[in-house]
Coordinates of C-alpha atoms and ligand atoms in Angstrom, one line a residue:
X288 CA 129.2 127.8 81.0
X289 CA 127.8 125.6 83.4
X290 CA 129.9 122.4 84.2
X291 CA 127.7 119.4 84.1
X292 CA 127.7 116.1 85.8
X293 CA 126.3 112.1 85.0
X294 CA 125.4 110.5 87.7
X295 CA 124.3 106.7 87.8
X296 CA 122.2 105.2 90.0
X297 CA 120.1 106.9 92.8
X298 CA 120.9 104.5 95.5
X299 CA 122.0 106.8 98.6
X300 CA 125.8 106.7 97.5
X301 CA 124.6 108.4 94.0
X302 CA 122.8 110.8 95.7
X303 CA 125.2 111.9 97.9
X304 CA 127.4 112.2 95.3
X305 CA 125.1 114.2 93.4
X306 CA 124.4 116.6 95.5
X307 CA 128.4 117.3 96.4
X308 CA 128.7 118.5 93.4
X309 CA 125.1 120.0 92.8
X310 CA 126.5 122.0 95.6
X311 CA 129.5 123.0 94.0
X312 CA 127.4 124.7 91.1
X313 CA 127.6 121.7 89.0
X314 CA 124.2 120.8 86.7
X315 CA 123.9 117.0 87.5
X316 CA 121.8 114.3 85.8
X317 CA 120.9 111.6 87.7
X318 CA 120.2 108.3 85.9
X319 CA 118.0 105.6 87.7
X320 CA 117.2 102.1 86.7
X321 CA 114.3 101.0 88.5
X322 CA 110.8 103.0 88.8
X323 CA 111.8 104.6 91.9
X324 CA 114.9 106.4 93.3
X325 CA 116.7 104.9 96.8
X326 CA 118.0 101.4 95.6
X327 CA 118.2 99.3 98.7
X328 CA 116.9 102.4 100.8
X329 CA 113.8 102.0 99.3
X330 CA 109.7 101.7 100.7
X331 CA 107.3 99.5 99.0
X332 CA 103.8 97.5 99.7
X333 CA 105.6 94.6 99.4
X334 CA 102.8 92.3 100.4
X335 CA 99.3 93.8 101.0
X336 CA 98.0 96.8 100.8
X337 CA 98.6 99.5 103.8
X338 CA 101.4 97.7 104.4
X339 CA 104.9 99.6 103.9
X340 CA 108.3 97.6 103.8
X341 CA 111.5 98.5 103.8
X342 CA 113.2 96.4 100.9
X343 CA 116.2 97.2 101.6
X344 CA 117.8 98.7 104.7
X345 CA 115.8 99.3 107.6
X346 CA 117.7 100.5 110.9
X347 CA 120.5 103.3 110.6
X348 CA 123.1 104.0 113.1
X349 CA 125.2 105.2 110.4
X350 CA 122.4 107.0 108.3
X351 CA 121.9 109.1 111.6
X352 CA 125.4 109.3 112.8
X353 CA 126.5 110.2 109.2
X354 CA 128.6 113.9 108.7
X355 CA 127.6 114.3 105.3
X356 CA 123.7 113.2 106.1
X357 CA 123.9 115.4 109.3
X358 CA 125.7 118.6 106.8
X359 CA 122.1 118.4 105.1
X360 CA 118.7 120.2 105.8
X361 CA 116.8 116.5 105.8
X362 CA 114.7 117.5 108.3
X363 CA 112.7 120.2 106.2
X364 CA 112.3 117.6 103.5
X365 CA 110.4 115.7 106.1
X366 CA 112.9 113.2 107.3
X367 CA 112.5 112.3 111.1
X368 CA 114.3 109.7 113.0
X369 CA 112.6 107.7 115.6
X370 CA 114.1 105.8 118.6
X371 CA 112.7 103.0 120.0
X372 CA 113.6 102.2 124.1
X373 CA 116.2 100.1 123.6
X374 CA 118.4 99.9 120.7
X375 CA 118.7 96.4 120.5
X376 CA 117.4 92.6 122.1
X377 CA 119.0 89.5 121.7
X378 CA 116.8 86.6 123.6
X379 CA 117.8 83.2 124.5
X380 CA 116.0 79.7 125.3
X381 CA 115.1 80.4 128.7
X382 CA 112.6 83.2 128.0
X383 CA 114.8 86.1 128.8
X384 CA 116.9 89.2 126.6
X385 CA 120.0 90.9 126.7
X386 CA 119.3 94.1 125.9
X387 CA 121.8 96.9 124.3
X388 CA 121.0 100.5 126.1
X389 CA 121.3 103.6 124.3
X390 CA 122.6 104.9 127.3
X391 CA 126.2 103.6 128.2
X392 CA 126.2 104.1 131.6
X393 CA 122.5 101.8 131.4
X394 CA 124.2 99.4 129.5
X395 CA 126.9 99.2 131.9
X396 CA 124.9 98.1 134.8
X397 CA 122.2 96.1 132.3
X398 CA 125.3 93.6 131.6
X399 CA 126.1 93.5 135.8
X400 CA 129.5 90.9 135.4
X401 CA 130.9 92.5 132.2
X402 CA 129.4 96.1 132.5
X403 CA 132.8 97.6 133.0
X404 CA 134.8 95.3 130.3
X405 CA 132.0 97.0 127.8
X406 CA 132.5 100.4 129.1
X407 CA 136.1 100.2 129.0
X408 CA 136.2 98.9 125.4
X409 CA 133.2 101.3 124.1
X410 CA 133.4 104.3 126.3
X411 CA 136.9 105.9 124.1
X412 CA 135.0 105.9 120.8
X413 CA 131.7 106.7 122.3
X414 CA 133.0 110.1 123.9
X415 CA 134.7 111.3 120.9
X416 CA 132.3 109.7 118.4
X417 CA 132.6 113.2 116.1
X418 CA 136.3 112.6 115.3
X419 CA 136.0 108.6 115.3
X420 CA 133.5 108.7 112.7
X421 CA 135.4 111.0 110.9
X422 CA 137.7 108.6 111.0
X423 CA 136.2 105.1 110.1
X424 CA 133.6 107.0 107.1
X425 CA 136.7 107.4 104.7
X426 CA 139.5 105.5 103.5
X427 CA 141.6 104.3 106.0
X428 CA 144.4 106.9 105.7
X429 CA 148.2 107.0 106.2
X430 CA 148.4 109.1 108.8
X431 CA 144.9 110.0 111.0
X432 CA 144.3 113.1 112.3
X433 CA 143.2 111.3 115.3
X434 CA 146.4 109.1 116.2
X435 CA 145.7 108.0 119.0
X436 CA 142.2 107.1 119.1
X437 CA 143.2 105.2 115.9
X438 CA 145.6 103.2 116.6
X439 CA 143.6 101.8 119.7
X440 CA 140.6 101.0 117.7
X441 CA 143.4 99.3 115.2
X442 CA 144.4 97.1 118.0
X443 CA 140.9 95.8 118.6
X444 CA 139.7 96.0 115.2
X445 CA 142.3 93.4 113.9
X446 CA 141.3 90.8 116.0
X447 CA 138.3 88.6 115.3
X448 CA 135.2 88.9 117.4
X449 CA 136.1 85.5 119.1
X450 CA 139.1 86.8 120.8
X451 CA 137.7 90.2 122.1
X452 CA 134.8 88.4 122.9
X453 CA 136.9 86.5 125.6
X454 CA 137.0 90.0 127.9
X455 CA 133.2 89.1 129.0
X456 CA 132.5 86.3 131.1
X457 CA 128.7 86.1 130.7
X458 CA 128.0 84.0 127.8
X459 CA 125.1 86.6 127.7
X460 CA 127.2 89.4 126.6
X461 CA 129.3 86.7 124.1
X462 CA 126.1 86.4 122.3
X463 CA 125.4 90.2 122.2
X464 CA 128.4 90.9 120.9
X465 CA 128.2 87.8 118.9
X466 CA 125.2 89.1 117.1
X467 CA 127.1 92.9 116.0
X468 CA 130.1 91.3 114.8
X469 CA 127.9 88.9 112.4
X470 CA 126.7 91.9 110.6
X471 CA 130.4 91.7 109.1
X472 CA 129.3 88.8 107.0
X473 CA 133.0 87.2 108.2
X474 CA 133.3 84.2 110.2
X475 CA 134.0 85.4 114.0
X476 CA 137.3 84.1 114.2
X477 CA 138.0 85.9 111.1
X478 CA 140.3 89.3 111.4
X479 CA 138.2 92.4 111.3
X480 CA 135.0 90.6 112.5
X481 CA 135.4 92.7 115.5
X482 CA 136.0 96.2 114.2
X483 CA 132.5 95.3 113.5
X484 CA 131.1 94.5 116.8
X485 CA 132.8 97.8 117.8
X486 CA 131.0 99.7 114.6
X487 CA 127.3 98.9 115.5
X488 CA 128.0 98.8 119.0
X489 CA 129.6 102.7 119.3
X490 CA 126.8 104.2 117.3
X491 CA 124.4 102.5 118.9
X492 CA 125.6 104.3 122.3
X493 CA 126.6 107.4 120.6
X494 CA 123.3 108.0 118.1
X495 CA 121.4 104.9 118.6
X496 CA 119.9 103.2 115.6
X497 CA 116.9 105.0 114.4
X498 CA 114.4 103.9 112.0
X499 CA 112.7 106.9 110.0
X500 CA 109.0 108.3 110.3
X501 CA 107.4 106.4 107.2
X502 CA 109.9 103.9 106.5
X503 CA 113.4 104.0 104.5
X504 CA 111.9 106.1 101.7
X505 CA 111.9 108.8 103.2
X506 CA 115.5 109.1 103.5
X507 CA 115.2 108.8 99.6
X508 CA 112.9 111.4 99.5
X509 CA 114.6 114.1 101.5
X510 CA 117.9 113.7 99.9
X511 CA 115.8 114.0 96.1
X512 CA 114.2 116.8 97.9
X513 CA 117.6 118.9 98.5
X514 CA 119.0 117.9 95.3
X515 CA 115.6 119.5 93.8
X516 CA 116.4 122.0 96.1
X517 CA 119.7 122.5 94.2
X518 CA 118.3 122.5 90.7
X519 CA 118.9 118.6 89.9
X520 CA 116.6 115.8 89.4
X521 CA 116.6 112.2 89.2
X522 CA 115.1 110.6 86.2
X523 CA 114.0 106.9 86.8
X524 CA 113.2 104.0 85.0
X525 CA 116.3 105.4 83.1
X526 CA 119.3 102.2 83.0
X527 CA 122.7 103.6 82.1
X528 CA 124.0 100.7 79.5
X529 CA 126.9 102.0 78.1
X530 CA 129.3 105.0 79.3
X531 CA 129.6 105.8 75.6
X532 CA 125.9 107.2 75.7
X533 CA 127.1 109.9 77.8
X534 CA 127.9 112.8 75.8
X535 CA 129.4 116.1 77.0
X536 CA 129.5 115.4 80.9
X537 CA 133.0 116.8 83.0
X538 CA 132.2 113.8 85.0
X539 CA 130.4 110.8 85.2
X540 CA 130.1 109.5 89.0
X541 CA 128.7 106.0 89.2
X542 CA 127.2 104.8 92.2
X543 CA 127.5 100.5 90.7
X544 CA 129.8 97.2 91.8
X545 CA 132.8 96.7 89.6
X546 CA 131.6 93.7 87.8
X547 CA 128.4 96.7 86.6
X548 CA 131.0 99.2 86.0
X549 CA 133.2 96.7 83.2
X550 CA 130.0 95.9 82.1
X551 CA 128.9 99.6 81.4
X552 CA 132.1 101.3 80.7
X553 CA 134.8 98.6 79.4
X554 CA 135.7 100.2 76.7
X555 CA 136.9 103.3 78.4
X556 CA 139.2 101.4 81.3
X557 CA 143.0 100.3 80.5
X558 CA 143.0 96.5 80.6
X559 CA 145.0 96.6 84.0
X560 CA 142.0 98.6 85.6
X561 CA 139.3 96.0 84.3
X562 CA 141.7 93.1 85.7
X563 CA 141.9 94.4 89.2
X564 CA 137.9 95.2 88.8
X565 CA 137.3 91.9 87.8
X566 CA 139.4 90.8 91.1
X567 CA 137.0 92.5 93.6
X568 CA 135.5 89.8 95.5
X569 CA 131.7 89.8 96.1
X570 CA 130.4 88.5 99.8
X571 CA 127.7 86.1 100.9
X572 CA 124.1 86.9 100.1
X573 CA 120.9 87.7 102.2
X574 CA 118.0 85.5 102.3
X575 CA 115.1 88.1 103.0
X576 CA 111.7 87.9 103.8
X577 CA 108.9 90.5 104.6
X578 CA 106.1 90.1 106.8
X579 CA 102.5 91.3 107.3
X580 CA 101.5 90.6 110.7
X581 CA 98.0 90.3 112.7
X582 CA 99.8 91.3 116.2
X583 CA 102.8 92.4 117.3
X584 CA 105.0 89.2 117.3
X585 CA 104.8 87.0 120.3
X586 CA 107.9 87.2 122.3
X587 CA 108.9 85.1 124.9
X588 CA 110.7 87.8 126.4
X589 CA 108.9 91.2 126.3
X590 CA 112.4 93.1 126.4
X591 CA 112.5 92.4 122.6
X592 CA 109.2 94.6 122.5
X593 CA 111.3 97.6 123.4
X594 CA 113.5 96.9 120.7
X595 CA 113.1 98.0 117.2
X596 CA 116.2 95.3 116.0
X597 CA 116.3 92.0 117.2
X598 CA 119.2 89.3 116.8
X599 CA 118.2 85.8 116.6
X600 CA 120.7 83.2 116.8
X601 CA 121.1 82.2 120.6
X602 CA 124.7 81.4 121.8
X603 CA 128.1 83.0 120.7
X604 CA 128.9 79.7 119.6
X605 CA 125.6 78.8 118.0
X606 CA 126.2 82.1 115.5
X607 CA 129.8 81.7 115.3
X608 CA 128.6 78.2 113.5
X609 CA 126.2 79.8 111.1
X610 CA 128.0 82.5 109.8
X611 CA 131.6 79.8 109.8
X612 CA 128.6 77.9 107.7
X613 CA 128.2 80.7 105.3
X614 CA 131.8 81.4 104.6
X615 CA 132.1 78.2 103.4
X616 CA 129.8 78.2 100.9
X617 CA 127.2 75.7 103.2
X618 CA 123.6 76.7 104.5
X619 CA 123.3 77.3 108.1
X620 CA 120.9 74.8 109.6
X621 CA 119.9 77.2 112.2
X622 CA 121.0 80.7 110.3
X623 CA 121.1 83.8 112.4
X624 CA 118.4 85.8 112.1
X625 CA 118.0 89.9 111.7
X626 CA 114.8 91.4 112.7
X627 CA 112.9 94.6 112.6
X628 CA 109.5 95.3 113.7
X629 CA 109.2 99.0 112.6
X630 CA 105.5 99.0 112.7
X631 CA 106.1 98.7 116.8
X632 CA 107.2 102.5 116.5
X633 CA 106.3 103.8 113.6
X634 CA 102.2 103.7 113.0
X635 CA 102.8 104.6 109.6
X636 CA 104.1 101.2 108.5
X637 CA 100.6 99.2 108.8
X638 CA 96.7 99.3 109.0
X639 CA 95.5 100.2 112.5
X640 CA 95.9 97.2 114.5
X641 CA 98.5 95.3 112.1
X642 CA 102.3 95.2 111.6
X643 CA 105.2 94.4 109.7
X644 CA 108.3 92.7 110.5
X645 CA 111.8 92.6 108.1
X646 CA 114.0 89.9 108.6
X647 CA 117.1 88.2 107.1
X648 CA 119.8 85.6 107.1
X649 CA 123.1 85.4 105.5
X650 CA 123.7 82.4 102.7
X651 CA 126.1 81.9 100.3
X652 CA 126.8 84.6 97.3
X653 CA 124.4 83.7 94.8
X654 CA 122.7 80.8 96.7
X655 CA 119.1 79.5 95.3
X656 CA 118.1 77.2 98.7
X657 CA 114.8 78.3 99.8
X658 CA 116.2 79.1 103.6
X659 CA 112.4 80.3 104.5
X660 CA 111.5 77.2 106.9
X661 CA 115.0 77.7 108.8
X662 CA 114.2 81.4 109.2
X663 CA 111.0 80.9 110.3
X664 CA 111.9 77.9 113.0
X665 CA 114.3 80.2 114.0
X666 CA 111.9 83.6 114.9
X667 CA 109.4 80.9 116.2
X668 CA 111.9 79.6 118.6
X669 CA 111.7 83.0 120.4
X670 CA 108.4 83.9 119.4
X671 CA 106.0 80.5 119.6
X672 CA 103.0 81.0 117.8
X673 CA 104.8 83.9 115.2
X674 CA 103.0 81.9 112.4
X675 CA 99.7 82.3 113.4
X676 CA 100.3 86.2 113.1
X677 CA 101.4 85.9 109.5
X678 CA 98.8 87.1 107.6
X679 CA 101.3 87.5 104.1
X680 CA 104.9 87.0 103.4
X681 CA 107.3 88.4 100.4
X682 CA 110.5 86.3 100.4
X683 CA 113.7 87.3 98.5
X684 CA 116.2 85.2 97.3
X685 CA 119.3 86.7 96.3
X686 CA 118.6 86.7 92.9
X687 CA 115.1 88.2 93.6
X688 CA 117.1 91.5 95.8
X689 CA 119.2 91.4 92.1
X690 CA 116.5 91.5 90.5
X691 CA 115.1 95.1 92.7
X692 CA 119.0 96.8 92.5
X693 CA 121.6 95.6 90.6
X694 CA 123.8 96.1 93.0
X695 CA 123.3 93.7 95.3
X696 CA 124.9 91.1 92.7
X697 CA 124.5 87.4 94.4
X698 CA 122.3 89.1 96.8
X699 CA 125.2 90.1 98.4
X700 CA 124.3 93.1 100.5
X701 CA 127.2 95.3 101.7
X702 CA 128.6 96.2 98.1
X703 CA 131.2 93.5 98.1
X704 CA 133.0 91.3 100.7
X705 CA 135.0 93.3 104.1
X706 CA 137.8 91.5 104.5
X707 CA 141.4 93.2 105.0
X708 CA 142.0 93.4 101.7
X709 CA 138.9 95.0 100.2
X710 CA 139.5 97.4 104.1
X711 CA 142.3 98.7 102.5
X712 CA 141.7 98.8 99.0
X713 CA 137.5 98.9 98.1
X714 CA 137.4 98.4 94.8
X715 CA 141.4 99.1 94.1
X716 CA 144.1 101.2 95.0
X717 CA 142.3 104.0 93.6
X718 CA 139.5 103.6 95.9
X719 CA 137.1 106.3 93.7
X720 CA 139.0 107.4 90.7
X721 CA 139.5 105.0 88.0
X722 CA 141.8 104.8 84.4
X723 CA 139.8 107.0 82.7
X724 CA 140.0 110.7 83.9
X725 CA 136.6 111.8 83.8
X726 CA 134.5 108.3 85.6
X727 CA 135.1 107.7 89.4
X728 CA 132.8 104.9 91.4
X729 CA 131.1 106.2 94.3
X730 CA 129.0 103.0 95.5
X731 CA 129.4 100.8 98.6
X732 CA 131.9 98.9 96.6
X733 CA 134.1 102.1 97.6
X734 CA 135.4 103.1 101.2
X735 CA 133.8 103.5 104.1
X736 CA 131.9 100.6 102.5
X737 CA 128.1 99.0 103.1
X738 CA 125.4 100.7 105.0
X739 CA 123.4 103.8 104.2
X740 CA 125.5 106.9 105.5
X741 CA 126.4 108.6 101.5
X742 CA 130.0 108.9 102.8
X743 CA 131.2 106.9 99.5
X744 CA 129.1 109.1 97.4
X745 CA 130.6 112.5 99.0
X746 CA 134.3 111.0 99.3
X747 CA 134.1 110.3 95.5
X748 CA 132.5 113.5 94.7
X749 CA 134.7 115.5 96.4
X750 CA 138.0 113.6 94.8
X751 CA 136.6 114.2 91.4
X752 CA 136.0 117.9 91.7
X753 CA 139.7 118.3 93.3
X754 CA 141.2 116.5 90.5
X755 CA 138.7 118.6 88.1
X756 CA 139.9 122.3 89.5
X757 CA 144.2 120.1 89.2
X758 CA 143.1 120.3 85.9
Ligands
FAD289 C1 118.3 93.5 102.6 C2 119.2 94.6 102.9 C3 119.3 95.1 104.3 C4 120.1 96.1 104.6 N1 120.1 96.6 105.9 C5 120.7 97.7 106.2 C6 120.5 98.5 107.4 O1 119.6 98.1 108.1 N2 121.2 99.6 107.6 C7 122.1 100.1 106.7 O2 122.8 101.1 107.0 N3 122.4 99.4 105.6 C8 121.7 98.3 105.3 N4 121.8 97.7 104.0 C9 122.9 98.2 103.1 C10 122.6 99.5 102.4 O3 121.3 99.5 102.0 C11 123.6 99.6 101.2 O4 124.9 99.5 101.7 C12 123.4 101.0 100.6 O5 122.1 101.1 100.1 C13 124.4 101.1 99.5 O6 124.1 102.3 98.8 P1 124.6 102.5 97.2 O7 124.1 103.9 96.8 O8 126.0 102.2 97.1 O9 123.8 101.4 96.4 P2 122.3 101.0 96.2 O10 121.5 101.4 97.4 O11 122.3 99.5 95.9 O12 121.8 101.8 95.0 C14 122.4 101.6 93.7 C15 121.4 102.2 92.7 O13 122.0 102.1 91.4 C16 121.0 101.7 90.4 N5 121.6 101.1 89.2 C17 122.3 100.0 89.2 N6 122.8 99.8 87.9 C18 122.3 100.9 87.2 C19 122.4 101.3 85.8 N7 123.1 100.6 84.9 N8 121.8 102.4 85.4 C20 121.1 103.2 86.3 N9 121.0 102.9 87.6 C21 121.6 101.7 88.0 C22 120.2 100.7 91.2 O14 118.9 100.5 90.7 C23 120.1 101.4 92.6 O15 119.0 102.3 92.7 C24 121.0 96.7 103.6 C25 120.9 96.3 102.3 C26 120.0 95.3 101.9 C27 119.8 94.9 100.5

């Protein structure tokens, strides 16, 4: 007989994981909350119509860097990445951008000063990206394969962004790196906050950080289209409320936060298992709002035109403050800012003529303060006149993104806080499996972590069909 799978949730972690074992010749059902599959990799006419945003995730270094992604036929399921010029711009006061190059080499000479301390501390991981993503997309093991090239991205990682920010003299290049290692949601002279300079700023050298053709639902789409493909389907508007529904599945994968996963399946855990769940530790929240635009957005610098993500937040120091602010527990009065402008590349995104623009900032788990004049003053800083181009706005609070995907719980955005702990245990010891044989988590609450790559989905997938065949 046919073995048969449950899958929950059709974020891109569940869909990862249900095609691993689609693949394996498993019959999987795929249960889905909301109307549409993708969770936060989802596109929607959030404001007006002929206007697509992402609601979610927007830019993908990892998406397109990602083994798993890259093991799958996306492409004839109509997934297309595009690349704008530059990867990414970062402006200041004065009118001008730093601007991160897809080419190293570019880059190298872009940041004059400090174009051979970048090379020298990218260059290692950027050369061997294949075996240094193999790496860093799966839980951090006892012994790597790759030693060597471990242990020296160890020695940098562990440090906090301020102290490996010291190798660059410019303050230019501070704030550049500045703005990467803020995407940890960890105060930069927290540990760790520079491993995560380092993991935007490889890719970004390495595979660049797309956007896809049509938006982040197309992503979705392709991955629904191989799992079609492979006999399985999703079935939305379908919320899994209790494990004990589930009748006659070899496994139940599900792709949900712990505090979900007590909530859903209690009953089945060992009360040690439920008190280590109910340890996890959730991280701060975004602040999001979606824009539809009369005009590209005014830049003072028109390097950030060539850019398809844009960091606003000025000064190493100035972002060091807001994201210090955010860790504890305060609003930032000048919050650093992540922006796309998708529509700049991608036609598809807006009415002839018009564009969109997707932009963030990090606040407190949870937070209700409406953040949206700070945001704004601070895109208007390096874009005078921005407002004038709004022609509609969407803003999310926290508990608004809640509200689209459970799973971002306090609007937190990254599956749970990234500090060393959660590193080296994301949600437990166990990493996927859990107390009861059968149920293993595969969400971004389980290693490699946040961001939209399906390397948590195909980790815990794979684990639970090894155990499966142990017997
Ligand atoms: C505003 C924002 C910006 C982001 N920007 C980026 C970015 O630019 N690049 C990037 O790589 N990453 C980004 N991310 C992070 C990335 O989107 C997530 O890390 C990734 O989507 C996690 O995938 P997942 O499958 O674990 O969870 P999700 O994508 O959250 O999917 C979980 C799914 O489970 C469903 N679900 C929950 N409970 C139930 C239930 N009881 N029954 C049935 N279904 C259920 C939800 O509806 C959802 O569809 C961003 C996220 C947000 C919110």
């Amino acid at each position: 007989m046919m073995r048969r799978a449950c899958v929950i949730g059709a974020g891109p972690n569940g869909l990862a994981a249900a095609i691993t074992l689609a693949q394996s010749g498993f019959h999987v059902d795929v249960h889905e909350a909301q109307s549409t599959p993708g969770g936060a990799v989802r596109t929607l006419e959030l404001t007006l119509p002929g206007f697509r945003h992402d609601f979610g995730s927007a830019v993908y270094p990892l998406g397109a860097g990602s083994p798993f992604f890259l093991s799958l036929p996306l492409a004839s399921h109509g997934m297309e990445w595009i690349h704008s010029p530059a990867v990414l711009a970062h402006p200041f006061d004065d009118g001008t951008a730093v601007t991160l190059e897809r080419d190293l080499a570019e880059t190298r000479n872009s940041l004059g000063i400090d174009g051979t301390a970048w090379d020298k501390l990218m260059r290692p991981f950027v050369e061997r990206w294949n075996e240094f993503a193999f790496e860093i997309l799966r839980p951090i093991p006892f012994i790597p394969k790759h030693p060597w090239l471990m242990a020296r991205f160890g020695a940098i990682a562990l440090q906090s962004a301020e102290a490996v920010a010291r190798r660059f003299r410019n303050p230019r290049t501070r704030a550049l790196f500045a703005g990467m290692a803020a995407h940890s949601f960890l105060g930069l002279d927290e540990p760790l906050s520079a491993a995560f300079a380092i993991l935007m700023a490889v890719p970004a050298h390495a595979i660049g950080w797309p956007i896809p053709r049509g938006g982040a639902q197309s992503i979705t789409d392709a991955l629904c289209g191989v799992l079609s493909a492979l006999g399985s389907q999703v079935n939305t508007s379908s919320p899994v409320l209790n494990l004990a529904a589930l009748k006659n599945y070899d496994l139940i994968l599900c792709d949900l936060t712990p505090r979900q996963l007590i909530t859903v399946g209690g009953a089945r855990f060992s009360d040690r298992y439920k008190r280590r769940l109910g340890e996890f530790r959730y991280g701060p929240g975004a602040f999001k709002v979606d824009y539809a635009l009369s005009a590209p957005l005014p830049w003072k610098s028109a390097d950030c035109l060539r850019a398809a993500t844009v960091h606003l937040g000025g000064s190493f120091e100035e972002i060091a403050a807001s994201e210090k602010a955010v860790r504890m527990g305060r609003h930032a009065d000048h919050p650093f800012v992540l922006l796309a402008q998708p529509s700049l590349f991608d036609s598809s995104r807006a009415p002839a003529g018009r564009h969109t623009a997707w932009a963030y900032c990090h606040v407190p788990n949870g937070s209700k303060v409406n953040m949206l004049d700070k945001l704004e003053d601070q895109i208007e800083r390096f874009a005078p006149g921005f407002r004038e181009c709004v022609l509609a706005r969407r803003v999310f609070s926290p508990a608004d993104l809640e509200s689209m995907d459970a799973n971002l719980v306090g609007g937190d955005v990254a599956g749970g806080a990234m500090d060393i702990r959660q590193f080296l245990f994301r949600p437990t010891w166990r990493h996927y499996s859990t107390s009861a044989r059968d149920i293993y988590i595969c969400s971004a609450s389980t290693p490699p972590g946040g961001g939209v790559h399906g390397m948590c989905g195909y980790h815990a997938a794979n684990m639970a069909l090894s155990r499966l065949s142990r017997g």
